[in-house]
Amino acid sequence: MRRKVVAGNWKMHKNYSEAVSLVSDLKNELINENLKCDVIVCPPFTFLEAAHTVVKSSEIQLGAQNMHFEEKGAFTGEVSAEMLKSVGCEYVILGHSERRKIFEESDETINKKVRAALAAGLRPIFCIGETLEEREGGKMFDVLGTQLKEGLKEVDAEGMGKIIVAYEPVWAIGTGKTATPDQAEEAHQFVRKTLGEIFDDGVAEKTVIQYGGSVKPNNAAELLAKENIDGALVGGACLEAESFLEIVRAAP
Ligand code: 13P
């Protein structure tokens, strides 16, 4: 049985005191709760250390939203996997569609990041997803297959055991248009089948595949009830403790 994993991707939101107050609220709310899922928060870089101080004595885990693939060097403005580890991160979101589109990250770049994260002992939350145009043009499975194969190149079964895959259809991100549970389940089944081809069925069965794209308190339960939907990567609704907690508590 795969345990569900709900992660909050804060994107570029909050200031320092708002960030500390959000993680503190989450911690205080969840402290005596028998959690049915794993919970990860991914604040911006500048708040990671403060967030770690708050969540380290709780079950909430910490993730970053991006990193550079080099270990160190003259890369002004960049942050390495080791730096993230050193402030208490266990996870890092890689390949988010906003990184792919706005920052022109290629499958090759994302693959370098995935491998660098694993080498440093960070667990990637590896995002894939098709645009509306690709879906309507019948290219969804090709796009997802390529993103998986290219992004996971030279990753072995042990490395894959550390990776969470997040299926985030681009047309559902920040739009309020959620994939229906059946649409999401169809994509997740395809992801799992493809992981079986790249690795083997054992690896595919164990992999946590999250859904992301307008997950809200009112749709989380039916998405999370699907057999192949092992969690959620939440954007907008993770910015308030109440709505994020409702999603966390919707895990079956
Ligand atoms: P929204 O939940 O705001 O659609 O964002 C999803 C997302 O991109 C999470 O990484």
PDB file of C-alpha atoms and ligand atoms in Angstrom:
ATOM      1  CA  MET A   1       0.000   0.000   0.000  1.00  0.00           C
ATOM      2  CA  ARG A   2       1.357   3.392  -0.958  1.00  0.00           C
ATOM      3  CA  ARG A   3       0.968   6.058   1.694  1.00  0.00           C
ATOM      4  CA  LYS A   4      -0.522   9.272   0.343  1.00  0.00           C
ATOM      5  CA  VAL A   5       1.675  12.364   0.278  1.00  0.00           C
ATOM      6  CA  VAL A   6       0.240  15.888   0.261  1.00  0.00           C
ATOM      7  CA  ALA A   7       2.697  18.685  -0.526  1.00  0.00           C
ATOM      8  CA  GLY A   8       2.202  22.436  -0.623  1.00  0.00           C
ATOM      9  CA  ASN A   9       4.059  24.405  -3.265  1.00  0.00           C
ATOM     10  CA  TRP A  10       3.988  27.985  -1.995  1.00  0.00           C
ATOM     11  CA  LYS A  11       5.503  29.337  -5.231  1.00  0.00           C
ATOM     12  CA  MET A  12       6.545  33.017  -4.862  1.00  0.00           C
ATOM     13  CA  HIS A  13       4.201  33.958  -2.022  1.00  0.00           C
ATOM     14  CA  LYS A  14       4.438  35.201   1.588  1.00  0.00           C
ATOM     15  CA  ASN A  15       6.926  37.332   3.485  1.00  0.00           C
ATOM     16  CA  TYR A  16       9.032  36.121   6.384  1.00  0.00           C
ATOM     17  CA  SER A  17       6.530  36.589   9.191  1.00  0.00           C
ATOM     18  CA  GLU A  18       3.633  35.235   7.129  1.00  0.00           C
ATOM     19  CA  ALA A  19       5.726  32.187   6.281  1.00  0.00           C
ATOM     20  CA  VAL A  20       6.602  31.485   9.915  1.00  0.00           C
ATOM     21  CA  SER A  21       3.021  31.947  10.954  1.00  0.00           C
ATOM     22  CA  LEU A  22       1.708  29.566   8.254  1.00  0.00           C
ATOM     23  CA  VAL A  23       4.110  26.728   9.143  1.00  0.00           C
ATOM     24  CA  SER A  24       3.487  27.319  12.859  1.00  0.00           C
ATOM     25  CA  ASP A  25      -0.274  27.081  12.330  1.00  0.00           C
ATOM     26  CA  LEU A  26       0.139  23.849  10.370  1.00  0.00           C
ATOM     27  CA  LYS A  27       2.390  22.364  13.013  1.00  0.00           C
ATOM     28  CA  ASN A  28       0.096  23.330  15.884  1.00  0.00           C
ATOM     29  CA  GLU A  29      -2.962  21.972  14.117  1.00  0.00           C
ATOM     30  CA  LEU A  30      -1.371  18.655  13.204  1.00  0.00           C
ATOM     31  CA  ILE A  31       0.619  18.071  16.369  1.00  0.00           C
ATOM     32  CA  ASN A  32      -1.689  15.572  18.032  1.00  0.00           C
ATOM     33  CA  GLU A  33      -3.201  14.229  14.880  1.00  0.00           C
ATOM     34  CA  ASN A  34      -2.736  10.702  13.674  1.00  0.00           C
ATOM     35  CA  LEU A  35      -1.875  11.675  10.120  1.00  0.00           C
ATOM     36  CA  LYS A  36      -3.169   9.465   7.340  1.00  0.00           C
ATOM     37  CA  CYS A  37      -0.728  10.947   4.841  1.00  0.00           C
ATOM     38  CA  ASP A  38       2.735  12.464   4.703  1.00  0.00           C
ATOM     39  CA  VAL A  39       2.783  16.265   4.639  1.00  0.00           C
ATOM     40  CA  ILE A  40       5.439  18.363   2.929  1.00  0.00           C
ATOM     41  CA  VAL A  41       5.701  22.153   2.771  1.00  0.00           C
ATOM     42  CA  CYS A  42       7.768  23.851   0.069  1.00  0.00           C
ATOM     43  CA  PRO A  43       8.263  27.541   0.903  1.00  0.00           C
ATOM     44  CA  PRO A  44      10.547  29.895  -1.043  1.00  0.00           C
ATOM     45  CA  PHE A  45      14.310  29.545  -0.409  1.00  0.00           C
ATOM     46  CA  THR A  46      14.467  32.529   1.941  1.00  0.00           C
ATOM     47  CA  PHE A  47      12.107  30.933   4.477  1.00  0.00           C
ATOM     48  CA  LEU A  48      13.436  27.373   4.438  1.00  0.00           C
ATOM     49  CA  GLU A  49      15.652  27.694   7.462  1.00  0.00           C
ATOM     50  CA  ALA A  50      12.953  29.386   9.543  1.00  0.00           C
ATOM     51  CA  ALA A  51      10.395  26.816   8.398  1.00  0.00           C
ATOM     52  CA  HIS A  52      12.783  24.026   9.357  1.00  0.00           C
ATOM     53  CA  THR A  53      13.133  25.436  12.860  1.00  0.00           C
ATOM     54  CA  VAL A  54       9.357  25.250  13.223  1.00  0.00           C
ATOM     55  CA  VAL A  55       8.658  21.864  11.640  1.00  0.00           C
ATOM     56  CA  LYS A  56      11.683  19.867  12.769  1.00  0.00           C
ATOM     57  CA  SER A  57       9.912  18.699  15.915  1.00  0.00           C
ATOM     58  CA  SER A  58       6.832  17.660  13.921  1.00  0.00           C
ATOM     59  CA  GLU A  59       5.947  15.171  11.211  1.00  0.00           C
ATOM     60  CA  ILE A  60       5.827  17.896   8.576  1.00  0.00           C
ATOM     61  CA  GLN A  61       8.657  17.589   6.079  1.00  0.00           C
ATOM     62  CA  LEU A  62      10.390  20.347   4.203  1.00  0.00           C
ATOM     63  CA  GLY A  63      11.006  20.781   0.494  1.00  0.00           C
ATOM     64  CA  ALA A  64      12.416  23.459  -1.797  1.00  0.00           C
ATOM     65  CA  GLN A  65      10.946  24.542  -5.131  1.00  0.00           C
ATOM     66  CA  ASN A  66      14.039  24.400  -7.317  1.00  0.00           C
ATOM     67  CA  MET A  67      17.832  24.015  -7.273  1.00  0.00           C
ATOM     68  CA  HIS A  68      20.824  24.142  -9.585  1.00  0.00           C
ATOM     69  CA  PHE A  69      22.410  20.921 -10.828  1.00  0.00           C
ATOM     70  CA  GLU A  70      26.014  21.897 -10.140  1.00  0.00           C
ATOM     71  CA  GLU A  71      27.479  21.213  -6.719  1.00  0.00           C
ATOM     72  CA  LYS A  72      29.063  24.637  -6.324  1.00  0.00           C
ATOM     73  CA  GLY A  73      30.783  27.386  -8.284  1.00  0.00           C
ATOM     74  CA  ALA A  74      30.279  30.659 -10.064  1.00  0.00           C
ATOM     75  CA  PHE A  75      26.520  30.461 -10.612  1.00  0.00           C
ATOM     76  CA  THR A  76      25.244  33.784  -9.339  1.00  0.00           C
ATOM     77  CA  GLY A  77      21.765  33.560  -7.921  1.00  0.00           C
ATOM     78  CA  GLU A  78      21.649  29.775  -7.804  1.00  0.00           C
ATOM     79  CA  VAL A  79      21.278  27.339  -4.909  1.00  0.00           C
ATOM     80  CA  SER A  80      22.718  23.799  -4.737  1.00  0.00           C
ATOM     81  CA  ALA A  81      21.238  20.550  -3.455  1.00  0.00           C
ATOM     82  CA  GLU A  82      23.772  20.473  -0.640  1.00  0.00           C
ATOM     83  CA  MET A  83      22.705  23.950   0.491  1.00  0.00           C
ATOM     84  CA  LEU A  84      19.099  22.791   0.640  1.00  0.00           C
ATOM     85  CA  LYS A  85      20.083  19.698   2.625  1.00  0.00           C
ATOM     86  CA  SER A  86      22.028  21.847   5.052  1.00  0.00           C
ATOM     87  CA  VAL A  87      18.915  23.849   5.975  1.00  0.00           C
ATOM     88  CA  GLY A  88      16.823  20.747   6.563  1.00  0.00           C
ATOM     89  CA  CYS A  89      15.200  20.048   3.201  1.00  0.00           C
ATOM     90  CA  GLU A  90      14.335  16.469   2.385  1.00  0.00           C
ATOM     91  CA  TYR A  91      12.560  17.174  -0.890  1.00  0.00           C
ATOM     92  CA  VAL A  92      12.921  19.449  -3.897  1.00  0.00           C
ATOM     93  CA  ILE A  93      10.333  20.152  -6.588  1.00  0.00           C
ATOM     94  CA  LEU A  94      11.922  19.747 -10.026  1.00  0.00           C
ATOM     95  CA  GLY A  95      10.568  20.164 -13.524  1.00  0.00           C
ATOM     96  CA  HIS A  96       7.542  22.214 -12.503  1.00  0.00           C
ATOM     97  CA  SER A  97       5.734  23.484 -15.598  1.00  0.00           C
ATOM     98  CA  GLU A  98       6.450  27.074 -14.527  1.00  0.00           C
ATOM     99  CA  ARG A  99      10.183  26.255 -14.560  1.00  0.00           C
ATOM    100  CA  ARG A 100       9.800  24.512 -17.923  1.00  0.00           C
ATOM    101  CA  LYS A 101       7.837  27.350 -19.507  1.00  0.00           C
ATOM    102  CA  ILE A 102       8.919  30.640 -17.918  1.00  0.00           C
ATOM    103  CA  PHE A 103      12.530  29.649 -17.245  1.00  0.00           C
ATOM    104  CA  GLU A 104      12.877  27.454 -20.331  1.00  0.00           C
ATOM    105  CA  GLU A 105      14.121  24.401 -18.494  1.00  0.00           C
ATOM    106  CA  SER A 106      14.540  21.454 -20.839  1.00  0.00           C
ATOM    107  CA  ASP A 107      14.098  17.761 -20.084  1.00  0.00           C
ATOM    108  CA  GLU A 108      17.899  17.548 -20.153  1.00  0.00           C
ATOM    109  CA  THR A 109      18.328  20.281 -17.523  1.00  0.00           C
ATOM    110  CA  ILE A 110      15.640  18.724 -15.364  1.00  0.00           C
ATOM    111  CA  ASN A 111      17.344  15.340 -15.659  1.00  0.00           C
ATOM    112  CA  LYS A 112      20.621  16.872 -14.465  1.00  0.00           C
ATOM    113  CA  LYS A 113      18.796  18.356 -11.504  1.00  0.00           C
ATOM    114  CA  VAL A 114      17.069  15.064 -10.670  1.00  0.00           C
ATOM    115  CA  ARG A 115      20.397  13.243 -10.659  1.00  0.00           C
ATOM    116  CA  ALA A 116      22.146  15.977  -8.654  1.00  0.00           C
ATOM    117  CA  ALA A 117      19.366  15.971  -6.060  1.00  0.00           C
ATOM    118  CA  LEU A 118      19.562  12.189  -5.647  1.00  0.00           C
ATOM    119  CA  ALA A 119      23.357  12.316  -5.401  1.00  0.00           C
ATOM    120  CA  ALA A 120      23.033  14.821  -2.554  1.00  0.00           C
ATOM    121  CA  GLY A 121      20.396  12.749  -0.755  1.00  0.00           C
ATOM    122  CA  LEU A 122      17.451  14.995  -1.616  1.00  0.00           C
ATOM    123  CA  ARG A 123      14.189  13.448  -2.818  1.00  0.00           C
ATOM    124  CA  PRO A 124      12.876  14.984  -6.060  1.00  0.00           C
ATOM    125  CA  ILE A 125       9.206  15.748  -6.557  1.00  0.00           C
ATOM    126  CA  PHE A 126       9.500  15.381 -10.304  1.00  0.00           C
ATOM    127  CA  CYS A 127       6.734  17.206 -12.195  1.00  0.00           C
ATOM    128  CA  ILE A 128       5.364  16.373 -15.609  1.00  0.00           C
ATOM    129  CA  GLY A 129       2.262  17.474 -17.461  1.00  0.00           C
ATOM    130  CA  GLU A 130       0.764  18.320 -20.833  1.00  0.00           C
ATOM    131  CA  THR A 131      -0.594  21.638 -22.067  1.00  0.00           C
ATOM    132  CA  LEU A 132      -4.194  21.999 -23.246  1.00  0.00           C
ATOM    133  CA  GLU A 133      -2.990  22.190 -26.835  1.00  0.00           C
ATOM    134  CA  GLU A 134      -1.063  18.939 -26.436  1.00  0.00           C
ATOM    135  CA  ARG A 135      -4.038  17.209 -24.812  1.00  0.00           C
ATOM    136  CA  GLU A 136      -6.491  18.410 -27.455  1.00  0.00           C
ATOM    137  CA  GLY A 137      -4.029  17.493 -30.205  1.00  0.00           C
ATOM    138  CA  GLY A 138      -3.943  13.895 -28.951  1.00  0.00           C
ATOM    139  CA  LYS A 139      -0.325  14.186 -27.835  1.00  0.00           C
ATOM    140  CA  MET A 140      -0.806  13.810 -24.087  1.00  0.00           C
ATOM    141  CA  PHE A 141       0.651  10.317 -23.740  1.00  0.00           C
ATOM    142  CA  ASP A 142       3.610  11.125 -26.014  1.00  0.00           C
ATOM    143  CA  VAL A 143       4.410  14.247 -24.005  1.00  0.00           C
ATOM    144  CA  LEU A 144       4.154  12.503 -20.642  1.00  0.00           C
ATOM    145  CA  GLY A 145       6.170   9.525 -21.910  1.00  0.00           C
ATOM    146  CA  THR A 146       8.954  11.758 -23.198  1.00  0.00           C
ATOM    147  CA  GLN A 147       9.075  13.859 -20.028  1.00  0.00           C
ATOM    148  CA  LEU A 148       9.343  10.676 -17.959  1.00  0.00           C
ATOM    149  CA  LYS A 149      11.942   8.950 -20.124  1.00  0.00           C
ATOM    150  CA  GLU A 150      14.139  12.032 -20.587  1.00  0.00           C
ATOM    151  CA  GLY A 151      13.773  13.349 -17.060  1.00  0.00           C
ATOM    152  CA  LEU A 152      14.620   9.995 -15.486  1.00  0.00           C
ATOM    153  CA  LYS A 153      17.538   9.095 -17.770  1.00  0.00           C
ATOM    154  CA  GLU A 154      20.342   7.329 -15.913  1.00  0.00           C
ATOM    155  CA  VAL A 155      18.285   7.109 -12.750  1.00  0.00           C
ATOM    156  CA  ASP A 156      18.465   3.564 -11.339  1.00  0.00           C
ATOM    157  CA  ALA A 157      15.768   1.669  -9.450  1.00  0.00           C
ATOM    158  CA  GLU A 158      17.194   2.713  -6.108  1.00  0.00           C
ATOM    159  CA  GLY A 159      17.097   6.374  -7.145  1.00  0.00           C
ATOM    160  CA  MET A 160      13.554   5.978  -8.458  1.00  0.00           C
ATOM    161  CA  GLY A 161      12.597   4.674  -5.026  1.00  0.00           C
ATOM    162  CA  LYS A 162      13.308   8.141  -3.684  1.00  0.00           C
ATOM    163  CA  ILE A 163      11.357  10.075  -6.330  1.00  0.00           C
ATOM    164  CA  ILE A 164       7.778  11.288  -6.167  1.00  0.00           C
ATOM    165  CA  VAL A 165       6.231  11.929  -9.578  1.00  0.00           C
ATOM    166  CA  ALA A 166       3.736  14.791  -9.745  1.00  0.00           C
ATOM    167  CA  TYR A 167       1.319  14.777 -12.675  1.00  0.00           C
ATOM    168  CA  GLU A 168       0.290  18.388 -13.165  1.00  0.00           C
ATOM    169  CA  PRO A 169      -1.671  19.088 -16.342  1.00  0.00           C
ATOM    170  CA  VAL A 170      -0.606  22.613 -17.263  1.00  0.00           C
ATOM    171  CA  TRP A 171      -4.176  23.625 -18.159  1.00  0.00           C
ATOM    172  CA  ALA A 172      -5.299  22.859 -14.605  1.00  0.00           C
ATOM    173  CA  ILE A 173      -2.644  24.884 -12.778  1.00  0.00           C
ATOM    174  CA  GLY A 174      -3.926  28.067 -11.201  1.00  0.00           C
ATOM    175  CA  THR A 175      -6.951  28.046 -13.481  1.00  0.00           C
ATOM    176  CA  GLY A 176      -9.555  26.558 -11.174  1.00  0.00           C
ATOM    177  CA  LYS A 177     -10.062  23.858 -13.836  1.00  0.00           C
ATOM    178  CA  THR A 178      -9.290  20.566 -12.171  1.00  0.00           C
ATOM    179  CA  ALA A 179      -8.803  17.391 -14.132  1.00  0.00           C
ATOM    180  CA  THR A 180     -11.735  15.155 -13.305  1.00  0.00           C
ATOM    181  CA  PRO A 181     -10.796  12.242 -11.077  1.00  0.00           C
ATOM    182  CA  ASP A 182     -11.158   9.959 -14.110  1.00  0.00           C
ATOM    183  CA  GLN A 183      -8.945  12.153 -16.313  1.00  0.00           C
ATOM    184  CA  ALA A 184      -6.301  12.249 -13.599  1.00  0.00           C
ATOM    185  CA  GLU A 185      -6.563   8.522 -12.938  1.00  0.00           C
ATOM    186  CA  GLU A 186      -6.103   7.807 -16.646  1.00  0.00           C
ATOM    187  CA  ALA A 187      -2.900   9.858 -16.724  1.00  0.00           C
ATOM    188  CA  HIS A 188      -1.642   8.304 -13.496  1.00  0.00           C
ATOM    189  CA  GLN A 189      -2.226   4.803 -14.865  1.00  0.00           C
ATOM    190  CA  PHE A 190      -0.202   5.766 -17.918  1.00  0.00           C
ATOM    191  CA  VAL A 191       2.612   7.159 -15.732  1.00  0.00           C
ATOM    192  CA  ARG A 192       2.715   3.952 -13.708  1.00  0.00           C
ATOM    193  CA  LYS A 193       2.712   1.795 -16.829  1.00  0.00           C
ATOM    194  CA  THR A 194       5.564   3.849 -18.288  1.00  0.00           C
ATOM    195  CA  LEU A 195       7.559   3.568 -15.051  1.00  0.00           C
ATOM    196  CA  GLY A 196       7.057  -0.194 -15.339  1.00  0.00           C
ATOM    197  CA  GLU A 197       8.613  -0.063 -18.811  1.00  0.00           C
ATOM    198  CA  ILE A 198      11.530   2.163 -17.793  1.00  0.00           C
ATOM    199  CA  PHE A 199      12.212   0.284 -14.534  1.00  0.00           C
ATOM    200  CA  ASP A 200      10.017  -2.675 -13.614  1.00  0.00           C
ATOM    201  CA  ASP A 201       6.542  -3.297 -12.241  1.00  0.00           C
ATOM    202  CA  GLY A 202       7.814  -3.480  -8.663  1.00  0.00           C
ATOM    203  CA  VAL A 203       9.319   0.000  -8.897  1.00  0.00           C
ATOM    204  CA  ALA A 204       6.209   1.323 -10.652  1.00  0.00           C
ATOM    205  CA  GLU A 205       3.900  -0.071  -7.966  1.00  0.00           C
ATOM    206  CA  LYS A 206       5.871   1.589  -5.194  1.00  0.00           C
ATOM    207  CA  THR A 207       6.150   5.027  -6.796  1.00  0.00           C
ATOM    208  CA  VAL A 208       4.045   7.780  -5.283  1.00  0.00           C
ATOM    209  CA  ILE A 209       2.296   9.720  -8.056  1.00  0.00           C
ATOM    210  CA  GLN A 210       0.733  12.987  -6.945  1.00  0.00           C
ATOM    211  CA  TYR A 211      -1.855  14.982  -8.819  1.00  0.00           C
ATOM    212  CA  GLY A 212      -1.494  18.759  -9.024  1.00  0.00           C
ATOM    213  CA  GLY A 213      -3.674  21.420 -10.619  1.00  0.00           C
ATOM    214  CA  SER A 214      -6.397  23.322  -8.763  1.00  0.00           C
ATOM    215  CA  VAL A 215      -6.635  20.806  -5.920  1.00  0.00           C
ATOM    216  CA  LYS A 216      -9.031  22.389  -3.425  1.00  0.00           C
ATOM    217  CA  PRO A 217     -10.814  21.279  -0.251  1.00  0.00           C
ATOM    218  CA  ASN A 218     -13.946  20.561  -2.289  1.00  0.00           C
ATOM    219  CA  ASN A 219     -12.325  18.213  -4.810  1.00  0.00           C
ATOM    220  CA  ALA A 220      -9.435  16.641  -2.862  1.00  0.00           C
ATOM    221  CA  ALA A 221     -11.334  13.668  -1.427  1.00  0.00           C
ATOM    222  CA  GLU A 222     -12.586  12.357  -4.766  1.00  0.00           C
ATOM    223  CA  LEU A 223      -9.167  12.782  -6.387  1.00  0.00           C
ATOM    224  CA  LEU A 224      -7.345  11.115  -3.493  1.00  0.00           C
ATOM    225  CA  ALA A 225      -9.820   8.234  -3.499  1.00  0.00           C
ATOM    226  CA  LYS A 226      -8.568   7.072  -6.894  1.00  0.00           C
ATOM    227  CA  GLU A 227      -6.370   4.002  -6.883  1.00  0.00           C
ATOM    228  CA  ASN A 228      -3.421   5.544  -8.692  1.00  0.00           C
ATOM    229  CA  ILE A 229      -3.617   9.042  -7.206  1.00  0.00           C
ATOM    230  CA  ASP A 230      -1.233   8.845  -4.282  1.00  0.00           C
ATOM    231  CA  GLY A 231      -1.349  12.419  -3.121  1.00  0.00           C
ATOM    232  CA  ALA A 232      -1.604  16.027  -4.153  1.00  0.00           C
ATOM    233  CA  LEU A 233       0.778  18.835  -5.019  1.00  0.00           C
ATOM    234  CA  VAL A 234      -1.180  21.882  -3.977  1.00  0.00           C
ATOM    235  CA  GLY A 235      -0.555  25.458  -5.116  1.00  0.00           C
ATOM    236  CA  GLY A 236      -3.089  28.188  -4.291  1.00  0.00           C
ATOM    237  CA  ALA A 237      -4.945  26.239  -1.602  1.00  0.00           C
ATOM    238  CA  CYS A 238      -1.761  25.635   0.424  1.00  0.00           C
ATOM    239  CA  LEU A 239      -1.335  29.332   1.191  1.00  0.00           C
ATOM    240  CA  GLU A 240      -3.913  29.271   3.991  1.00  0.00           C
ATOM    241  CA  ALA A 241      -3.555  26.763   6.815  1.00  0.00           C
ATOM    242  CA  GLU A 242      -7.258  25.993   6.848  1.00  0.00           C
ATOM    243  CA  SER A 243      -7.601  25.002   3.200  1.00  0.00           C
ATOM    244  CA  PHE A 244      -4.316  23.080   3.141  1.00  0.00           C
ATOM    245  CA  LEU A 245      -5.341  21.158   6.271  1.00  0.00           C
ATOM    246  CA  GLU A 246      -8.699  20.299   4.740  1.00  0.00           C
ATOM    247  CA  ILE A 247      -6.859  18.737   1.810  1.00  0.00           C
ATOM    248  CA  VAL A 248      -4.455  16.892   4.127  1.00  0.00           C
ATOM    249  CA  ARG A 249      -7.424  15.551   6.085  1.00  0.00           C
ATOM    250  CA  ALA A 250      -9.185  14.463   2.903  1.00  0.00           C
ATOM    251  CA  ALA A 251      -6.617  11.689   2.417  1.00  0.00           C
ATOM    252  CA  PRO A 252      -8.391   8.339   2.835  1.00  0.00           C
TER     253      PRO A 252
HETATM  254  P1  13P B   1      -2.707  25.350  -8.137  1.00  0.00           P
HETATM  255  O1  13P B   1      -3.126  24.377  -7.033  1.00  0.00           O
HETATM  256  O2  13P B   1      -2.701  26.755  -7.704  1.00  0.00           O
HETATM  257  O3  13P B   1      -3.437  25.079  -9.406  1.00  0.00           O
HETATM  258  O4  13P B   1      -1.145  24.992  -8.436  1.00  0.00           O
HETATM  259  C1  13P B   1      -0.771  23.686  -8.678  1.00  0.00           C
HETATM  260  C2  13P B   1       0.710  23.624  -8.752  1.00  0.00           C
HETATM  261  O5  13P B   1       1.311  24.130  -9.681  1.00  0.00           O
HETATM  262  C3  13P B   1       1.425  22.952  -7.667  1.00  0.00           C
HETATM  263  O6  13P B   1       2.763  22.751  -7.976  1.00  0.00           O
END
